[in-house]
XYZ file of C-alpha atoms in Angstrom:
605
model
C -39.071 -32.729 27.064
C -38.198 -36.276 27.682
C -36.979 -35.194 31.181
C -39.797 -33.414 32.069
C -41.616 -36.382 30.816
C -40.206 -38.901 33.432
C -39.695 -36.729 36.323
C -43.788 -35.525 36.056
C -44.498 -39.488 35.387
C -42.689 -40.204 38.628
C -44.597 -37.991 40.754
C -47.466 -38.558 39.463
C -47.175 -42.539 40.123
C -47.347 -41.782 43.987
C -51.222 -40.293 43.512
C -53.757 -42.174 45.012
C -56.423 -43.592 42.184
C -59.431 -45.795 42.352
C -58.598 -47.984 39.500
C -61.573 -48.876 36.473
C -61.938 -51.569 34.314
C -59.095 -52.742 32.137
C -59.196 -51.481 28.464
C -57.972 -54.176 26.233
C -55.945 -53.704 23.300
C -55.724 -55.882 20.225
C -53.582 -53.738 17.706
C -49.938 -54.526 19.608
C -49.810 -58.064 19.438
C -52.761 -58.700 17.400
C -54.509 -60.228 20.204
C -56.274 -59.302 22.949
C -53.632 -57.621 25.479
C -54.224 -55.601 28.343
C -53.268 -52.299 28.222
C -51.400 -52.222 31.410
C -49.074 -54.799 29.309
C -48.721 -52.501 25.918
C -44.767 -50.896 26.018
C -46.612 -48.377 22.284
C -48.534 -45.111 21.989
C -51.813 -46.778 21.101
C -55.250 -44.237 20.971
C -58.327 -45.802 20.980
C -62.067 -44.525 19.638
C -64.579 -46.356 20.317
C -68.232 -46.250 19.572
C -69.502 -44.107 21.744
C -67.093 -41.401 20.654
C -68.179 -42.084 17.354
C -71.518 -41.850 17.732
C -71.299 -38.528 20.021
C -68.930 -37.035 16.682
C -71.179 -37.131 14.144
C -68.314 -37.551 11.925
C -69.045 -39.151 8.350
C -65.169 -39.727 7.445
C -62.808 -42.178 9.447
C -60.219 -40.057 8.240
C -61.997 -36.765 10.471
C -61.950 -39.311 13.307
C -58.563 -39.897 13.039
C -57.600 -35.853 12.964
C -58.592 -35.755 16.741
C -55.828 -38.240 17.860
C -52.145 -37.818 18.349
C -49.644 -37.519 16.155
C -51.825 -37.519 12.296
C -51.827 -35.751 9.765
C -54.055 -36.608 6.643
C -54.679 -34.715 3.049
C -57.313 -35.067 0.523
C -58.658 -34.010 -2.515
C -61.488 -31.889 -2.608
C -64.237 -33.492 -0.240
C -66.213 -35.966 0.980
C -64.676 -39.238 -1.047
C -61.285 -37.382 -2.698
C -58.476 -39.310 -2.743
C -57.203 -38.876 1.346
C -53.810 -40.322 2.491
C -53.213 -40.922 6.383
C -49.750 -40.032 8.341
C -48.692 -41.369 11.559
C -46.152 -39.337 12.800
C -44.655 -38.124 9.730
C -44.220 -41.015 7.951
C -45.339 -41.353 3.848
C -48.826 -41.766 3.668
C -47.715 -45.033 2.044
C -46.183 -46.455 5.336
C -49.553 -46.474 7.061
C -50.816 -49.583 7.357
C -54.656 -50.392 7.815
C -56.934 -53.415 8.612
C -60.262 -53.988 8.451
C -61.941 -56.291 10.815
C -58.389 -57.793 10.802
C -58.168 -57.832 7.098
C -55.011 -55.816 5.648
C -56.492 -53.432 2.794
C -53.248 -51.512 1.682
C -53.847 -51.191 -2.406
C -51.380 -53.531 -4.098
C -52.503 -51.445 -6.944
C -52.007 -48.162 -5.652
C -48.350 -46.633 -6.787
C -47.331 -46.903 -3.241
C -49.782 -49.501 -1.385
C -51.607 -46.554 0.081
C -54.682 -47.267 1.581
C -57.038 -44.318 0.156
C -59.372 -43.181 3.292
C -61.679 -41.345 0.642
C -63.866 -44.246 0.941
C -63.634 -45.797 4.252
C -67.013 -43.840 5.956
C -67.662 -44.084 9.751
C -70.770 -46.448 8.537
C -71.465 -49.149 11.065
C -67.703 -49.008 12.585
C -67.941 -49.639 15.961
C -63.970 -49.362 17.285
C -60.721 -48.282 16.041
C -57.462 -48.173 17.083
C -54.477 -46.057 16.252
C -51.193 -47.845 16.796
C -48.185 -45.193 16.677
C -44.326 -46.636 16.067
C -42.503 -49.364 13.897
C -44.568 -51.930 14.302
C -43.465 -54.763 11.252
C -43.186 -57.789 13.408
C -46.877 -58.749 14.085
C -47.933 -57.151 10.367
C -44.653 -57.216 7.739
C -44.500 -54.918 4.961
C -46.243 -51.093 5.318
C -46.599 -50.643 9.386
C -43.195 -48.113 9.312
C -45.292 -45.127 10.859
C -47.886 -47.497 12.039
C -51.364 -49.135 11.912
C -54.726 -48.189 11.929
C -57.387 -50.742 13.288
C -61.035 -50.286 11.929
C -63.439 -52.938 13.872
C -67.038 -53.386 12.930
C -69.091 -54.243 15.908
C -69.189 -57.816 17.898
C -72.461 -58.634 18.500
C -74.016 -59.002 21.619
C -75.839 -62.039 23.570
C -79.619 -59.971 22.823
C -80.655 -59.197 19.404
C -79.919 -55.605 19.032
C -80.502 -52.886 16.344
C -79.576 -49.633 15.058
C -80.665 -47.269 12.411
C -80.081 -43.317 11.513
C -80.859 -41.174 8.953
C -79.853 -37.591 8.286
C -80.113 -34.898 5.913
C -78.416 -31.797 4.822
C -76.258 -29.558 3.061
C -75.458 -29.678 -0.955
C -78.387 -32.537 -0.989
C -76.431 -34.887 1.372
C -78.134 -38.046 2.795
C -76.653 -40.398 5.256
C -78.432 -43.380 6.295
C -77.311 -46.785 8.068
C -78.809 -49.611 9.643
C -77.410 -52.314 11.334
C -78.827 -55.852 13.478
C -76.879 -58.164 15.508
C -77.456 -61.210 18.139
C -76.919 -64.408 19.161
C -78.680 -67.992 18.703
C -77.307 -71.287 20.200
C -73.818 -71.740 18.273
C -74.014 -69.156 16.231
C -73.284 -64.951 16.754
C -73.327 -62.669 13.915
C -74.669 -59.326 12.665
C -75.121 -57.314 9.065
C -75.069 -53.625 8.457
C -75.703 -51.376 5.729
C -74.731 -47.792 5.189
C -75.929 -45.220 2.170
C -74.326 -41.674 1.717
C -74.800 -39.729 -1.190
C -74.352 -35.518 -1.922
C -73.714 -33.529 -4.667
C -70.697 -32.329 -3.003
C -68.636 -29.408 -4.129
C -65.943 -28.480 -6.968
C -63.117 -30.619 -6.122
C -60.742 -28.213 -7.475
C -60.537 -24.815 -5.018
C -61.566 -22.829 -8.090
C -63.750 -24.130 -9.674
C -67.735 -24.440 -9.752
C -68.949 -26.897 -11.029
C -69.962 -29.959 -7.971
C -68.276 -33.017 -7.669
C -70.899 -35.706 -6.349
C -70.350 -38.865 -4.280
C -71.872 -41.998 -3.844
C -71.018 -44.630 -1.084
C -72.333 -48.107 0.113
C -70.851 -50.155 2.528
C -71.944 -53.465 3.864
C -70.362 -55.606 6.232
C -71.469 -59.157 7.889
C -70.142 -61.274 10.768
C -70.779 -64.813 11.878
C -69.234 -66.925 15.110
C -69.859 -70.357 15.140
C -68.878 -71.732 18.280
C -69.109 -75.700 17.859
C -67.581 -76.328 21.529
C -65.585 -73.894 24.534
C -62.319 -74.703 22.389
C -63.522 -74.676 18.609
C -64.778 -71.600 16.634
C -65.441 -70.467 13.063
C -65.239 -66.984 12.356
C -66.332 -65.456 8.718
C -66.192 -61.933 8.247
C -66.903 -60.107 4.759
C -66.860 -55.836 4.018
C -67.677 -54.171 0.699
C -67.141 -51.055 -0.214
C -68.520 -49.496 -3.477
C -67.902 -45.571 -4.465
C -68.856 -43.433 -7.363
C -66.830 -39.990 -7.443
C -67.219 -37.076 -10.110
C -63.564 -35.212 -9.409
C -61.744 -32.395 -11.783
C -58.549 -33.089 -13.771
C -56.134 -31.996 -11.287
C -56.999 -28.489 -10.307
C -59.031 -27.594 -13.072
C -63.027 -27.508 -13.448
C -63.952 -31.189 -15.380
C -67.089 -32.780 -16.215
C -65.337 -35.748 -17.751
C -63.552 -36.771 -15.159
C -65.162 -40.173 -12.897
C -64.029 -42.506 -10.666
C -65.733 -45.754 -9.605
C -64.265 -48.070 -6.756
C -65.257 -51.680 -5.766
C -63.435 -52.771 -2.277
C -64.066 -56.550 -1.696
C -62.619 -57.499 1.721
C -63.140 -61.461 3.183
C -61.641 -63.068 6.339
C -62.785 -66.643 7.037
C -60.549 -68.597 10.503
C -60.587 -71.105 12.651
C -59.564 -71.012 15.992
C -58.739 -74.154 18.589
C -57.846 -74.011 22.068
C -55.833 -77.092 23.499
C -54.141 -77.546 27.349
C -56.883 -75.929 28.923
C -56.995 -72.869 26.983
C -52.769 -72.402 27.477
C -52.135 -73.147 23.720
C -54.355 -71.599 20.892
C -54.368 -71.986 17.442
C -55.727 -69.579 14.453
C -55.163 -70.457 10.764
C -57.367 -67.986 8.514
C -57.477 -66.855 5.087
C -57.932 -63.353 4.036
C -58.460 -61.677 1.004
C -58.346 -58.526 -0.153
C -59.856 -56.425 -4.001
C -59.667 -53.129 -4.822
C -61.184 -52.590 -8.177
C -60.552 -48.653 -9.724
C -62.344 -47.291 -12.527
C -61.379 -43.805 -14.211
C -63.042 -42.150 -17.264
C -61.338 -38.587 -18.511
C -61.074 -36.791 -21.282
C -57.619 -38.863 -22.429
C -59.969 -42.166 -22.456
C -61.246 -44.712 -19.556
C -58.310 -47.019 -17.820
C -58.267 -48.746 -14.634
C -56.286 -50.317 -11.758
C -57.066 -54.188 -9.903
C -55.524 -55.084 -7.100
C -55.554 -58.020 -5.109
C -54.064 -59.655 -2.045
C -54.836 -63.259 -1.043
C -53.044 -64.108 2.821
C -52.758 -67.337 4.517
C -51.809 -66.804 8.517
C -51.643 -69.021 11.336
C -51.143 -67.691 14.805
C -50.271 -70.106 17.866
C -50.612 -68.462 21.043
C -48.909 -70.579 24.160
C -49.004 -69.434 27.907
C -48.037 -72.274 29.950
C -48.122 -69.291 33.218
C -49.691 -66.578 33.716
C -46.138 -64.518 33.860
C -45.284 -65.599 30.196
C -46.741 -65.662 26.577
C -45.250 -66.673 23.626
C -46.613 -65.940 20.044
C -45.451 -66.972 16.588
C -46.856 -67.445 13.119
C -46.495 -67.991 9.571
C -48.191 -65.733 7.232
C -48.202 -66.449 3.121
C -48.982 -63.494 1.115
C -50.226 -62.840 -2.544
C -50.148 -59.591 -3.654
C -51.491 -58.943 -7.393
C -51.382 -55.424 -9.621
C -53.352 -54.944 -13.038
C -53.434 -52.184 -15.026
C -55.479 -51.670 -18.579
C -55.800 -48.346 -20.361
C -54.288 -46.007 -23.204
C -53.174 -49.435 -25.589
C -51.653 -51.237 -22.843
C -52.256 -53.883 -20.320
C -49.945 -54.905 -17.158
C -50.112 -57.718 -14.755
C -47.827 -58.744 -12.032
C -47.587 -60.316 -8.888
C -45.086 -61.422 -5.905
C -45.084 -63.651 -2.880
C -43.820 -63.032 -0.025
C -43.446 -65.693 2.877
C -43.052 -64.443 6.684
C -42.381 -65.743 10.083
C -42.335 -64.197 13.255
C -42.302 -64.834 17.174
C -42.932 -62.596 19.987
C -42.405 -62.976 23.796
C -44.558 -61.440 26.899
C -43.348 -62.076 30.777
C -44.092 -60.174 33.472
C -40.618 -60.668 35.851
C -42.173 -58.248 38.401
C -45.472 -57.390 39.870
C -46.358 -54.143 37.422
C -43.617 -54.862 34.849
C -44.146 -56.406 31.314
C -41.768 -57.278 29.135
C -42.363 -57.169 25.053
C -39.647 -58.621 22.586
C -39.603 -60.306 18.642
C -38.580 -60.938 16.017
C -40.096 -61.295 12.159
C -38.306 -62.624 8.926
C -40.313 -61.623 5.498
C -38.661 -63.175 2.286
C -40.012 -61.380 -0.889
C -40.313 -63.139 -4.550
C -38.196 -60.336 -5.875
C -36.110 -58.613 -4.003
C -35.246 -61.588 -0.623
C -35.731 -61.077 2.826
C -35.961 -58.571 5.413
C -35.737 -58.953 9.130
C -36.963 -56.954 11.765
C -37.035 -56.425 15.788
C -39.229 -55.184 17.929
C -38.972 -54.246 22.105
C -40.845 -52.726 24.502
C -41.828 -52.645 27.966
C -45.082 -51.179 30.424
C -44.286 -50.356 33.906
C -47.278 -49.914 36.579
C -46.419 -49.352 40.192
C -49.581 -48.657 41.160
C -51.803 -51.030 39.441
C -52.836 -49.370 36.359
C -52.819 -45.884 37.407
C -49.432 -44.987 35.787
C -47.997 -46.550 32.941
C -44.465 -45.904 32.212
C -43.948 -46.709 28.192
C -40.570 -47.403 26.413
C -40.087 -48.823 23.109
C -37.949 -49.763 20.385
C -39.067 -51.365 16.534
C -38.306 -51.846 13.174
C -40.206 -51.664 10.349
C -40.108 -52.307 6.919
C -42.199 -51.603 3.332
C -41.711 -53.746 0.722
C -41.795 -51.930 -3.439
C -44.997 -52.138 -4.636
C -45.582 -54.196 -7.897
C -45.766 -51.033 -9.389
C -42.553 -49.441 -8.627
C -41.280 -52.217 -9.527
C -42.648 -53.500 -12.455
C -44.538 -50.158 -13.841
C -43.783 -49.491 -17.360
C -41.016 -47.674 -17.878
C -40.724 -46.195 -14.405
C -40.412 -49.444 -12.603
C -37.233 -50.774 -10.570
C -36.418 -54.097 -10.199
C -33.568 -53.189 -8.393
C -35.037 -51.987 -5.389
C -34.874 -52.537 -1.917
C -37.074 -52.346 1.252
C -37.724 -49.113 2.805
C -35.831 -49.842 6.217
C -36.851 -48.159 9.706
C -35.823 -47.578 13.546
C -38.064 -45.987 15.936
C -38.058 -45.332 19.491
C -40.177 -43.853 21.778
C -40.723 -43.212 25.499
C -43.658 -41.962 27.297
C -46.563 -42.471 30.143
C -50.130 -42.864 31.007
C -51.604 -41.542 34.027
C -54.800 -41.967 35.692
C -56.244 -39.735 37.976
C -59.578 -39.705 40.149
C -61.423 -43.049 38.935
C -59.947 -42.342 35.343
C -61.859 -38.648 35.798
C -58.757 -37.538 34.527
C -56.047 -39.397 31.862
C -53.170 -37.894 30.537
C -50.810 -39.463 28.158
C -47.397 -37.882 27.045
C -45.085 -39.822 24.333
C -41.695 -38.574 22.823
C -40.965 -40.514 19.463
C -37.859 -40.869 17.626
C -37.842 -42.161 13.595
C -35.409 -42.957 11.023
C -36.104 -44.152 7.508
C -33.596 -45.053 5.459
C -33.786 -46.313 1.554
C -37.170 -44.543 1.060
C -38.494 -44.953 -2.362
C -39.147 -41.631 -4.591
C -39.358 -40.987 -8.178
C -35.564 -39.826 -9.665
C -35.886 -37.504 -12.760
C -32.177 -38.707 -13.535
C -32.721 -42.760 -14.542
C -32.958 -42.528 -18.087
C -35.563 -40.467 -20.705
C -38.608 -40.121 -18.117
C -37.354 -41.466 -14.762
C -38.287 -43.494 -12.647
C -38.255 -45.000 -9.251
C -35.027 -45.195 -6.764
C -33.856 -45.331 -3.045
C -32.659 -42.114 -2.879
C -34.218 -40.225 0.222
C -33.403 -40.730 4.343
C -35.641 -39.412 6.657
C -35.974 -38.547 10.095
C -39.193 -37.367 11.836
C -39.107 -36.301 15.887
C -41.021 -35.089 18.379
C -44.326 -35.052 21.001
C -47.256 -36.028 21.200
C -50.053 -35.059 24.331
C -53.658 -36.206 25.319
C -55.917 -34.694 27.731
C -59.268 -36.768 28.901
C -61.156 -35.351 31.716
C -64.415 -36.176 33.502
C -64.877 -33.561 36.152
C -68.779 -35.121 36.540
C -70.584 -37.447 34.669
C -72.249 -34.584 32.409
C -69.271 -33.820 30.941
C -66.443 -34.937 29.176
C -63.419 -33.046 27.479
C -60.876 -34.105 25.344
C -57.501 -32.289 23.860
C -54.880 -33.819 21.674
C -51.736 -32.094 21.088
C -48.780 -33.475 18.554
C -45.439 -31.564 17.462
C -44.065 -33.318 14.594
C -40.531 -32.636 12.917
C -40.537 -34.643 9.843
C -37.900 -34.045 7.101
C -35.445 -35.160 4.466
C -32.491 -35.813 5.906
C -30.341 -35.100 2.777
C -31.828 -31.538 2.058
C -33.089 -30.409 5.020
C -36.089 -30.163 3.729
C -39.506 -30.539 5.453
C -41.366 -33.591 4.385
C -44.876 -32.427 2.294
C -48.574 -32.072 3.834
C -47.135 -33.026 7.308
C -48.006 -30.097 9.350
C -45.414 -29.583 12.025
C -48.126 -28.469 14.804
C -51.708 -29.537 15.437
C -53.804 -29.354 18.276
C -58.025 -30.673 18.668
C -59.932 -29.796 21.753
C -62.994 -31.847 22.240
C -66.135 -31.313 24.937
C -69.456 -32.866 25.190
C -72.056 -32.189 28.003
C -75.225 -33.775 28.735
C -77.766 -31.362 30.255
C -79.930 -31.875 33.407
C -82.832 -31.901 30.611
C -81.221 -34.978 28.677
C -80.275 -32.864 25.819
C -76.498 -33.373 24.637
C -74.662 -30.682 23.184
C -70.598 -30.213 22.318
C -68.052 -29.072 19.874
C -64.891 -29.723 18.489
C -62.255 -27.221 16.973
C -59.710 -29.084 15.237
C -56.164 -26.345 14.494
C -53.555 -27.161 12.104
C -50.297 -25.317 11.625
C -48.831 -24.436 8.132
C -47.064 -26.702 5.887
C -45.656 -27.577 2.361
C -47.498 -29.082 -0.677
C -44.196 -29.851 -2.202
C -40.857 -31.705 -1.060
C -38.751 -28.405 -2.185
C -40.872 -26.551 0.205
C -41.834 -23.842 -2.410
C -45.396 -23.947 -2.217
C -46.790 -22.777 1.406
C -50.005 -24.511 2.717
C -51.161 -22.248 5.386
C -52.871 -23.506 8.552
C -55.840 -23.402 9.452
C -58.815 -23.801 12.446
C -62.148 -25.359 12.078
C -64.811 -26.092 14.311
C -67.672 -28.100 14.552
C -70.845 -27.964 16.966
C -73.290 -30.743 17.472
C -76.148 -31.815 19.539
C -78.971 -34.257 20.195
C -81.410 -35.215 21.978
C -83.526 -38.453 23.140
C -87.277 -38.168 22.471
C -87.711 -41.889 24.098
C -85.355 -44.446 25.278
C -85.434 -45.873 21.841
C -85.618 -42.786 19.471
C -83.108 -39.699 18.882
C -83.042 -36.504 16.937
C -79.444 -34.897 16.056
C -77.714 -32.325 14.097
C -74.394 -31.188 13.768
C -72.814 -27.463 11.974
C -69.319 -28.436 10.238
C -66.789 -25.663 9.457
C -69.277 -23.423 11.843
C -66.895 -19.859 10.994
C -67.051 -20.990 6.970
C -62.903 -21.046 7.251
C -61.459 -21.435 3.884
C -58.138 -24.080 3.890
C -56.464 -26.959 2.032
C -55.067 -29.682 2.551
C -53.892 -30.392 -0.728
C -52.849 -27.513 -3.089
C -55.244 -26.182 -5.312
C -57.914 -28.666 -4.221
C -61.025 -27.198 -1.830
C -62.362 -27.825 1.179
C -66.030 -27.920 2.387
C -67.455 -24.376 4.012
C -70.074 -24.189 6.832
C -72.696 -27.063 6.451
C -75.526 -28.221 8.747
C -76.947 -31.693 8.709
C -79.584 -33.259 10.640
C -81.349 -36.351 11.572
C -82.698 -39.281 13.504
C -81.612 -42.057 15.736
C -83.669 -45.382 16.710
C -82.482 -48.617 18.073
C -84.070 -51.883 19.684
């Protein structure tokens, strides 16, 4: 595959192509890059594919890209972990509007999905690969960007509301603009349904609540001094079943608090720049069952400063410092547990461009941890463009690292203190090629993982367990995207990923992590200016369990949509989900939603 890979990328370089504008990237380097310069698999979907969707989860969104696999359970707001290329669901690290929001008082730091709801997201951006030298601890399968929207120079505004199936109401609203000094915007977003039975046998429905609000402000007090504040809040109310059995006792109730305030200064012309911000992070989890109530807090408080200096245009160099806080409480059942950790982290990273068409990508981080000392990583890669833009040639090389959570390693009586980082090396090679104005992209990447040191629960430390390094894991394989544009009327999308993820010491294939999945995507506009397209989304079979006992089998679902502009300023839509009522999991024992149909309106100013 890899030779096919290279010898199709080489003939494809000599094509003629009318190059467009360039897309900029921000997850790489956690600045804005072009993408000509980015050596990793990154996917991007931005708002217009959002819109177009429909989609009410991030985590659906996500489904259609490369190389991820996600499970969740029961729907709309169930507890839904995110794989990048095999990797635990645990080594996917996420930010929001730059924010890192991985639960420090999850068991594993796992960001849960359930609640993060397309909303008023405007952008996000799926980086593939080690990635631990511009983010630390969690980015071993890779990161997941969710950006808000920057507002414009006008004042601009968008609202939609739509109703359907199982009582389900989705409504949003969001305003931006700028005034002298000062750029910001606010949104709002409401979902509510009565859902279904969370376990796949069961009747009685599980309702879910969600509202999200997020806020922006720029203050720009000269061309080389800026204050940026950014806040997100997420609040959910689930009714769920006590593992796969019918409950009416059984509640959750989630409070996400997310806050980013920086400062940014640009000295020597704009060839040195400076950002120091502080960032902070709650997750707040309520349960009620029928053993009693209990409940999890989390909390991470960062410091980071980022200096960005570019004395030519051939060369960049950026370092930082980053201080991190990470806190874990737990009350419930007659006890009460707090901990917390710091962790201190510096890092720098090179970009030069030796040769027309050729960057160059190289770093280094060091993390030291309160408990168990340091871990250092590297990081390489390299973009090669002979023909301005229209083929990238990818290769890459990084490290990665996850730190224990405070749970696994304080926990009662399952916790470790003896634990070390999970530790990994990936590599991956691939290209981009544009064809026809970008009427055509295709994008292939090979990848190559190993994890060593990976933390699992071992029955054999003493009466109940508890948590060791005892598993090594390797995951391999392909990943494919399609985007064509044969007229403006039309666009079509396909994303195909082959991943071989498994336990190196048993052979065993790693759980929930399909080893095929393909989505196929088309939208057409009509002469008529109505908008119609689909999407059927195929999954191959997999394991629930790490002894590979218990079969998942795959599954296809499709989705049809459509809408339609009354006047410049106002829309009707509707979408069919699940449109052939197929009946899957994702999660053992846990269900799925059936056909639905929603619909609804669109206005904006």
């Amino acid at each position: 595959m890899l030779k096919t890979a290279i010898s199709l990328a080489a003939l494809l370089a000599a094509t003629p192509v009318l190059a467009e504008d360039e897309e900029i990237i921000v997850t790489a380097l956690g600045i804005e890059q072009p993408r000509d310069e980015v050596g990793q698999a990154v996917t991007v979907i931005d708002a217009d594919t959002i819109r177009t969707r429909q989609s009410v989860s991030v985590t659906d969104l996500l489904a259609t890209t490369p190389g991820v696999r996600f499970s969740r359970n029961g729907g709309v707001g169930g507890v839904t972990g995110v794989s990048l290329r095999g990797a635990e669901t645990t080594q996917t690290l996420v930010l929001i509007d730059g924010v890192k929001v991985n639960d420090t008082s999850g068991i594993g730091d796992m960001y849960d999905f359930g609640n993060l709801l397309t909303g008023n997201i405007q952008r996000i951006e799926i980086l593939r690969g080690s990635n631990s030298i511009v983010y630390g601890s969690q980015a071993i399968g890779g990161v997941v960007n969710v950006m808000t929207g920057t507002p414009g120079e006008d004042f601009a505004g968008n609202a939609s509301v739509d109703y359907g199936y199982r009582d389900t109401l989705d409504a949003k609203a969001d305003i931006s603009g700028t005034s002298g000094i000062a750029s910001g915007g606010v949104g709002v977003a409401y979902f509510r349904t009565d859902g279904i039975s969370a376990a796949s046998n069961g009747t009685e429905k599980d309702g879910y609540k969600n509202l999200a609000a997020n806020a922006k402000l720029k203050l720009n007090f000269t061309d080389a001094l800026s204050l940026d504040l950014r806040g997100y809040y997420i609040h959910a109310d689930l009714d769920t079943d006590n593992g796969i059995v019918d409950s009416v006792a059984d509640t959750s109730r989630t409070d996400q608090y997310i806050g980013y305030a920086g400062l940014n200064l640009a000295l020597l012309d704009g060839k040195l720049t400076h950002r120091a911000a502080v960032t902070w992070f709650r997750t707040d989890r309520d349960y009620t069952s029928g053993f009693g109530p209990f409940g999890y807090s989390g909390t991470n408080l960062r410091f980071e400063y980022e200096g960005v200096y570019q004395p030519v245009e051939q060369a960049r160099l950026i370092f930082g410092y980053d201080h991190e806080r990470p806190d874990y409480d737990f009350a419930g059942f007659g006890s009460v547990e707090s901990h917390k950790a710091d962790i201190d982290s510096v890092y720098a990273l090179a970009v030069v461009k030796p040769l027309a068409g050729l960057s160059l990508t190289g770093g280094v981080r060091h993390d030291d941890h309160s408990q168990f000392g340091g871990a250092t990583t590297f990081g390489a890669n390299a973009n090669y463009t002979p023909n301005d833009g229209a083929t990238n040639l990818r290769i890459s090389y990084g490290e990665g690292f996850k730190a224990p959570s405070l749970y696994q390693l304080y926990g009662a009586d399952v916790g470790n203190t003896a634990l070390l980082p999970e530790r990994s090396e990936s590599y991956d090679v691939g290209f981009d090629q544009r064809l026809d104005g970008d009427r055509a992209i295709l994008s292939v990447t090979a990848f190559l993982r190993d994890t060593k040191n990976q933390i699992n629960y071992d029955y054999s430390i003493g009466l109940y367990g508890g948590y060791n390094n005892i598993d090594n894991t390797r995951a391999k394989g392909v990943e494919a995207m399609l985007t064509l544009k044969p007229v403006d009327a039309l666009i079509f999308t396909a994303a195909y990923s082959y991943v071989d993820a498994r336990d190196r010491d048993t052979g065993a294939r790693l759980p929930r992590r399909a080893a095929n999945a393909v989505s196929v995507s088309a939208d057409y506009v009509w002469p008529f200016r109505l908008s119609t397209g689909a999407t059927v989304t195929m999954v191959g079979d997999s394991f629930n369990d790490s002894t590979n006992a218990q079969r998942l089998d795959g599954y296809a679902v499709a989705n049809v949509r459509a809408s339609f502009p009354i006047t410049d300023n106002l829309e009707i839509y509707g979408r069919v989900d699940n449109l052939f009522d197929e009946g899957y999991a994702t999660v053992y024992g846990y269900g799925t939603y059936g056909r639905s149909a929603y619909g609804g309106v669109r206005v904006r100013f």
